[in-house]
PDB file of C-alpha atoms in Angstrom:
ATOM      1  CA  UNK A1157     -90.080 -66.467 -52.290  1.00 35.00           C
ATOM      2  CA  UNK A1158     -91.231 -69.902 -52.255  1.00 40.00           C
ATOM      3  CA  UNK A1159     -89.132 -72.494 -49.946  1.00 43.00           C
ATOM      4  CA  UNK A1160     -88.435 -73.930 -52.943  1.00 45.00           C
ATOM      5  CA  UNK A1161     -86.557 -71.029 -54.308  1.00 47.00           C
ATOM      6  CA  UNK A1162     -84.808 -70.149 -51.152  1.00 49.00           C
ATOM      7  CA  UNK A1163     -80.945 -71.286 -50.747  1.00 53.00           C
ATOM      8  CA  UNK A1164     -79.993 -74.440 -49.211  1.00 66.00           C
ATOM      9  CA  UNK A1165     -79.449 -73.456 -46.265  1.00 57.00           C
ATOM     10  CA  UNK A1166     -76.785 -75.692 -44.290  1.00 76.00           C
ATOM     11  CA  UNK A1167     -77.902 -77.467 -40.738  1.00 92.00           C
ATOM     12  CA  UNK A1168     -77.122 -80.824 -39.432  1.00 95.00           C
ATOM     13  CA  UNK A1169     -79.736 -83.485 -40.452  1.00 97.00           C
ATOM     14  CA  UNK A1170     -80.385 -85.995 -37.822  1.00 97.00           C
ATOM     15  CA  UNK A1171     -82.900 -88.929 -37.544  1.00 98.00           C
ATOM     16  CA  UNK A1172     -85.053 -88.373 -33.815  1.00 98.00           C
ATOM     17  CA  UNK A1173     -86.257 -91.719 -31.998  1.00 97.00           C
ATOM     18  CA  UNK A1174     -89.712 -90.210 -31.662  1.00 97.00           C
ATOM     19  CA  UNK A1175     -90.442 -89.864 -27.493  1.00 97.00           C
ATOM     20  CA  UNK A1176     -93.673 -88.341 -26.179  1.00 97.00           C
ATOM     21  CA  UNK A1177     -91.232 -84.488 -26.461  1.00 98.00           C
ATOM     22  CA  UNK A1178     -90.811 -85.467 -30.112  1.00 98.00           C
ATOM     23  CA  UNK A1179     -94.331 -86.868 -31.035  1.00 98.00           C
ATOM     24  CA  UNK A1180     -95.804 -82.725 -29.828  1.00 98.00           C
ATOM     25  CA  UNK A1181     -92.987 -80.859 -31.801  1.00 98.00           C
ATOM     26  CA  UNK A1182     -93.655 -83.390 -34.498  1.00 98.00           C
ATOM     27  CA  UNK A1183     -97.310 -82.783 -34.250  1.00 98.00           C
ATOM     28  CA  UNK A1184     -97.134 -79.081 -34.172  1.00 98.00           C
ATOM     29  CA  UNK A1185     -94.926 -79.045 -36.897  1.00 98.00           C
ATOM     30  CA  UNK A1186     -97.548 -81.077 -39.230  1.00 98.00           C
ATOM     31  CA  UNK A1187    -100.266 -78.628 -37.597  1.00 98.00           C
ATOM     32  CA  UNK A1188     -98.916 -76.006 -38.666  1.00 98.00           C
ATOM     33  CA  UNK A1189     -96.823 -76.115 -41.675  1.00 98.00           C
ATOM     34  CA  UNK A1190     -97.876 -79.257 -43.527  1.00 98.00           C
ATOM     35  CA  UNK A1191    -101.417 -80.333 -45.861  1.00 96.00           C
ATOM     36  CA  UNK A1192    -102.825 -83.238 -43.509  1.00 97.00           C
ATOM     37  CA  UNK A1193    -102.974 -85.027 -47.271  1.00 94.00           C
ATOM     38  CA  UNK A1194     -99.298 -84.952 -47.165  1.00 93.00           C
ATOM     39  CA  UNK A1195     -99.308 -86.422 -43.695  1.00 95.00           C
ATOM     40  CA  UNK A1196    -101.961 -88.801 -42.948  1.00 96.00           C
ATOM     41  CA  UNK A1197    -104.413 -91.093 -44.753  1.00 95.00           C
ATOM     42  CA  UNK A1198    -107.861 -89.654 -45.414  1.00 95.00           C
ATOM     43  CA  UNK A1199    -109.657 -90.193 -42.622  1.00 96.00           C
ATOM     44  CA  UNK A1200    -112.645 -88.528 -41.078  1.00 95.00           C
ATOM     45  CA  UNK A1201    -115.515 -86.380 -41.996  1.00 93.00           C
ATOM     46  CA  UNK A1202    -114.023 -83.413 -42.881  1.00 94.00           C
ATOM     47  CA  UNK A1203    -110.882 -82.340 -45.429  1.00 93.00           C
ATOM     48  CA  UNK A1204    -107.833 -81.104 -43.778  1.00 96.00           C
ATOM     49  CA  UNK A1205    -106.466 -82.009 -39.833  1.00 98.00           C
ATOM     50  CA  UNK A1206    -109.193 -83.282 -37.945  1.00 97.00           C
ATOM     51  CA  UNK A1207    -109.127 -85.303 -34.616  1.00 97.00           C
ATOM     52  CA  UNK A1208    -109.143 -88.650 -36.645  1.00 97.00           C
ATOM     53  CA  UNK A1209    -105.911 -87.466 -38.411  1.00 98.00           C
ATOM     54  CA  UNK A1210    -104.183 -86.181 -35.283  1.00 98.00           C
ATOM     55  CA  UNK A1211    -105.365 -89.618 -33.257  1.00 98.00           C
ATOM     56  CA  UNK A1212    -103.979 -91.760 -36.307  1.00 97.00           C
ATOM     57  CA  UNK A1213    -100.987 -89.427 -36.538  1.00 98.00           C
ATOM     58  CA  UNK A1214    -100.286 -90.117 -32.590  1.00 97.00           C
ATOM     59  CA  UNK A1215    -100.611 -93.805 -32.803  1.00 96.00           C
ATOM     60  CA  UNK A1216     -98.582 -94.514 -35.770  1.00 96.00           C
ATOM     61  CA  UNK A1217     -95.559 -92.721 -34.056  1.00 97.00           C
ATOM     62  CA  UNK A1218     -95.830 -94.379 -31.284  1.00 96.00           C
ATOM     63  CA  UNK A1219     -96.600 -97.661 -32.926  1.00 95.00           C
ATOM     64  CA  UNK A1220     -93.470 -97.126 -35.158  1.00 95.00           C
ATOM     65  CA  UNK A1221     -91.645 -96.721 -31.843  1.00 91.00           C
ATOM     66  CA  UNK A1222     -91.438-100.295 -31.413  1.00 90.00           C
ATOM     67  CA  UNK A1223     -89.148-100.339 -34.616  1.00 94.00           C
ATOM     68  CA  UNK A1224     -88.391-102.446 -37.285  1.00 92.00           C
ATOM     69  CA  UNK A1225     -88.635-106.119 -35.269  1.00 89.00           C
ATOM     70  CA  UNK A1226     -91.997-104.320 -33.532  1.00 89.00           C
ATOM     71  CA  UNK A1227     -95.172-105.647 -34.084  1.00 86.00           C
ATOM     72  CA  UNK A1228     -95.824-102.824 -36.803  1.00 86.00           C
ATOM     73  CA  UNK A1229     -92.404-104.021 -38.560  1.00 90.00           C
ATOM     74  CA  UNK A1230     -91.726-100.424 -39.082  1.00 94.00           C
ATOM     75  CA  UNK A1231     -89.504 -97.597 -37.371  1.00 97.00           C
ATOM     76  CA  UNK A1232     -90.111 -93.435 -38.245  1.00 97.00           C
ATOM     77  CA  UNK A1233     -87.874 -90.937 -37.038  1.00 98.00           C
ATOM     78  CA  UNK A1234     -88.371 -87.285 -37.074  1.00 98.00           C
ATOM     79  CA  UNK A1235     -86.037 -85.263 -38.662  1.00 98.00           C
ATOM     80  CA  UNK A1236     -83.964 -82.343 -37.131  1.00 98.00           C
ATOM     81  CA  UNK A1237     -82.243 -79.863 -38.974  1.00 97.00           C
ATOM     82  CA  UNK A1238     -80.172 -78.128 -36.899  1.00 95.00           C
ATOM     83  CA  UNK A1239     -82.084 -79.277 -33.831  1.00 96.00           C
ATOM     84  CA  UNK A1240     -85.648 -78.039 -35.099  1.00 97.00           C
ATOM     85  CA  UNK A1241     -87.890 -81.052 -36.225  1.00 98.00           C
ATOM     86  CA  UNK A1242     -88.306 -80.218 -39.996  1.00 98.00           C
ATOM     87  CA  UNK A1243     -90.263 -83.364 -40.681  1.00 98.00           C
ATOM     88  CA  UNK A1244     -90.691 -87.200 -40.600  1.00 98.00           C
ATOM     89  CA  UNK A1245     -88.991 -90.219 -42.355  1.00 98.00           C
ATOM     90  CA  UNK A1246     -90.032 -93.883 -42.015  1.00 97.00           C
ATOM     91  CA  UNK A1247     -88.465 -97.222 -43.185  1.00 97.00           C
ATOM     92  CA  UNK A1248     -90.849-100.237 -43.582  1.00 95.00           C
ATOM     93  CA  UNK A1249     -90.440-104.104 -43.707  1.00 91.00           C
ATOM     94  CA  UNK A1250     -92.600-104.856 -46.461  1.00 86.00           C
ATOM     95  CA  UNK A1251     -91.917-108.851 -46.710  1.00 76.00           C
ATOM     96  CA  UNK A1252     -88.924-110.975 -47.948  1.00 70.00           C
ATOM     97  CA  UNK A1253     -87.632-111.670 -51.028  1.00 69.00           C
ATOM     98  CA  UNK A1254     -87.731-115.020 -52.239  1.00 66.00           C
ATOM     99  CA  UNK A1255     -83.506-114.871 -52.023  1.00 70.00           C
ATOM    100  CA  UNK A1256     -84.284-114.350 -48.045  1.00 67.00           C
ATOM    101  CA  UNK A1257     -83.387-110.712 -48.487  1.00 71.00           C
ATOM    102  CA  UNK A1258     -85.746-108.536 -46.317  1.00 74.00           C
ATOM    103  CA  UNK A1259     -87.487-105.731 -48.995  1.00 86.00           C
ATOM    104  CA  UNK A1260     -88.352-102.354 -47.249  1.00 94.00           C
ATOM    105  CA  UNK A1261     -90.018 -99.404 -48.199  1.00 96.00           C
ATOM    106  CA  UNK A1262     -89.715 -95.708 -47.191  1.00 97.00           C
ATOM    107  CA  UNK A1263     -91.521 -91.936 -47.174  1.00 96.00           C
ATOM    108  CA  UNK A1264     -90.686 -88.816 -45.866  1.00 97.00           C
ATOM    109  CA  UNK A1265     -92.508 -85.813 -45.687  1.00 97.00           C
ATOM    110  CA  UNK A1266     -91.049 -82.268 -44.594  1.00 97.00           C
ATOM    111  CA  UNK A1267     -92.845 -78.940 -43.495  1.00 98.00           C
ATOM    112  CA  UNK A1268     -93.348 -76.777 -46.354  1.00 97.00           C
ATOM    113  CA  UNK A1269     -90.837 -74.006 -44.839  1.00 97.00           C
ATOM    114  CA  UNK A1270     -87.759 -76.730 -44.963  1.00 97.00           C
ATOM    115  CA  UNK A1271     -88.657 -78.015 -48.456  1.00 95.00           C
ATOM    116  CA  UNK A1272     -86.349 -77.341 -50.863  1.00 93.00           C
ATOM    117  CA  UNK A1273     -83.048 -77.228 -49.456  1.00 94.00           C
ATOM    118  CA  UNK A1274     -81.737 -80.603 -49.327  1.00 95.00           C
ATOM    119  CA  UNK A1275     -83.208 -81.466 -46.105  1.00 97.00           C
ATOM    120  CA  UNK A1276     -85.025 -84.680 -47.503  1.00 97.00           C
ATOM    121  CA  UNK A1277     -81.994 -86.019 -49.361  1.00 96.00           C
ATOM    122  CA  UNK A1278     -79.915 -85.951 -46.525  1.00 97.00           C
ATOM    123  CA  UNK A1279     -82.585 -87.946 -44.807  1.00 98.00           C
ATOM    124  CA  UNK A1280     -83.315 -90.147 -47.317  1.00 97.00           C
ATOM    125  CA  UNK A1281     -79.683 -91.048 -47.683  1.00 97.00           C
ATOM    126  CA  UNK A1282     -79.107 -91.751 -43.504  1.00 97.00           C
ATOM    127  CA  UNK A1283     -82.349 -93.829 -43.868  1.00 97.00           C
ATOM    128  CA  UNK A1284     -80.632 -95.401 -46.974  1.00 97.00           C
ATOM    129  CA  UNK A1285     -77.786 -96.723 -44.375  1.00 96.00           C
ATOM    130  CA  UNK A1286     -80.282 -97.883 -41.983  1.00 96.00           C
ATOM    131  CA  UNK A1287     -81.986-100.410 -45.031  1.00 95.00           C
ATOM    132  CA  UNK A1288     -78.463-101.226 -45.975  1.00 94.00           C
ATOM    133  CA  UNK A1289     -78.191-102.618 -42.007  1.00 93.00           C
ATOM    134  CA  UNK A1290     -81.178-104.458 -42.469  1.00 90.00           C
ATOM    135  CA  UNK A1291     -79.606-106.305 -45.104  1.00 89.00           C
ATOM    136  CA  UNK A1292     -81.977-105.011 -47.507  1.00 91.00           C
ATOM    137  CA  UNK A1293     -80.707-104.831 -51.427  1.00 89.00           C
ATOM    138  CA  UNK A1294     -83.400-102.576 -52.920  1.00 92.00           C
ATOM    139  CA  UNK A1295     -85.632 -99.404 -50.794  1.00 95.00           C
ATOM    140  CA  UNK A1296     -88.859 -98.958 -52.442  1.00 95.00           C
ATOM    141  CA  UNK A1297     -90.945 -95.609 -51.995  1.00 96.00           C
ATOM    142  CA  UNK A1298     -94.351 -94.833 -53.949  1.00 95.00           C
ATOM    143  CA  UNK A1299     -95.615 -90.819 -54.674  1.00 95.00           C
ATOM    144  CA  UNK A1300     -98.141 -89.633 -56.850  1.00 94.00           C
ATOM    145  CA  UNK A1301     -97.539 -89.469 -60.656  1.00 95.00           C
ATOM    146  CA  UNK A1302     -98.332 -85.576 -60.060  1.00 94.00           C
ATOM    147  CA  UNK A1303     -95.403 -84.894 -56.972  1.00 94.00           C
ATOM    148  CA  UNK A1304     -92.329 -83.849 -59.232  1.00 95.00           C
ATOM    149  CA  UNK A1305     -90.267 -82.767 -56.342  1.00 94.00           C
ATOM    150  CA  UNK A1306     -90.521 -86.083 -54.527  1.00 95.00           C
ATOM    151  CA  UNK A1307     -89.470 -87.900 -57.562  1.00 96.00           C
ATOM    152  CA  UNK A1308     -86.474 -85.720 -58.131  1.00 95.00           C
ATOM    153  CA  UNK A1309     -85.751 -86.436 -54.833  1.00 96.00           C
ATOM    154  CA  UNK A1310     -86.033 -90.104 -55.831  1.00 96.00           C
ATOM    155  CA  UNK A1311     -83.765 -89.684 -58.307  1.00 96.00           C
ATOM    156  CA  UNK A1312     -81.134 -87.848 -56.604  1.00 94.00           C
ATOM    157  CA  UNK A1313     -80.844 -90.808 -54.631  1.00 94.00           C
ATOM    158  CA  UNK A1314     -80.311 -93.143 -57.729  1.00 95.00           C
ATOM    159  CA  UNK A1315     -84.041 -94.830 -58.182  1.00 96.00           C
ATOM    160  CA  UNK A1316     -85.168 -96.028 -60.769  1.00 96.00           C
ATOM    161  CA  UNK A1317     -88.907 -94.581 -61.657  1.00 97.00           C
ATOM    162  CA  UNK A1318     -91.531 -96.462 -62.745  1.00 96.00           C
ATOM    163  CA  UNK A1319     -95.378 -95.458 -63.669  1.00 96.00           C
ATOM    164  CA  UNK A1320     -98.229 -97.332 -63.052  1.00 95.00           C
ATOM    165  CA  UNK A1321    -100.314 -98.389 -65.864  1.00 95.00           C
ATOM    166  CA  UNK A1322    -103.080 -95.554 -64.773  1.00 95.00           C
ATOM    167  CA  UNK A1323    -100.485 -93.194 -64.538  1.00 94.00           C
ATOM    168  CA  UNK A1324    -101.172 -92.021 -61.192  1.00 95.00           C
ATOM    169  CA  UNK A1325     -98.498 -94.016 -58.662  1.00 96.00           C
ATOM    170  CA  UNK A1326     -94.664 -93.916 -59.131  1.00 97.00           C
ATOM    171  CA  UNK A1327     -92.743 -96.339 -57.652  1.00 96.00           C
ATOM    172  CA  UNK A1328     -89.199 -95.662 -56.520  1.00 96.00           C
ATOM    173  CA  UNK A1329     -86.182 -98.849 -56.526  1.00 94.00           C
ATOM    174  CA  UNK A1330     -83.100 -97.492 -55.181  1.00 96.00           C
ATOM    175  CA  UNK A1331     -80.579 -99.742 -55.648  1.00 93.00           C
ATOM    176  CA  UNK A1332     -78.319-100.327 -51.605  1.00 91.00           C
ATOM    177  CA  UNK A1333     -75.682-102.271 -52.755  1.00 82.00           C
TER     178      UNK A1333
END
């Protein structure tokens, strides 16, 4: 049985500051039960998780630690389902809106073995209340054209889907007020 197919199975979804403890269960996690593609830019020599991934991986969690008003303008949390780190979740300040409305982005990614059973839409809708606190009217997230289950996930949320003109890049708008 694919995760996919198994039953939702229910646990409390919680957003993690991510500390040093954190960063290694985090880490492991996307070690072990995550496609470094899913994860991290390409970077490096070789396909797959190789020390440039895991250093980039390292500092952009502790970069993000800074937050939102950081100097990376971003915050990610890992997320805990039932007190197991199931995956990660960022929100992004991506600029301002010519009404003075700050415009944010996020992604999410979850180990394979928590996919599928409404992990990421709990997520997505606590980070959804974090944008709101921002101020933000719209979240924008991007997948590829080819990653069905992220746009349902979209969806579920109430984006709207658009397709770039190569057909390769969705972008998400989900609407926060």
């Amino acid at each position: 049985m694919s995760p996919s197919d198994q039953p939702s199975v229910p646990c409390r979804v919680e957003l993690l500051d991510v500390t040093e403890e954190v960063l290694g269960a985090l880490l492991d996690l996307a070690l072990t039960d995550a496609a470094a593609d899913d994860v991290t830019p390409p970077l490096g020599a070789t396909p797959g998780w190789n020390e440039d991934r895991i250093s980039w991986f390292r500092d952009y969690h502790r970069a993000a630690a800074a937050g939102l008003d950081g100097p990376g303008g971003q915050k990610s949390w890992a997320i805990s389902c039932g007190g197991t780190v199931a995956g990660s979740i960022r929100l992004k300040r991506t600029g301002t809106a010519p009404s003075g409305i700050p415009d944010v982005e996020t992604g999410l990614w979850l180990g394979r073995s928590f996919r599928g059973r409404g992990i990421g839409r709990e997520a997505l809708e606590l980070v959804c209340a974090v944008a709101r606190g921002t101020g933000a009217s719209v979240l924008q997230a991007e997948t590829s054209a080819g990653n069905t289950a992220a746009q349902a996930l979209l969806r579920s949320a109430g984006a709207e889907l658009a397709v770039d003109a190569a057909g390769t890049r969705v972008t998400a708008r989900i609407k926060l007020r």
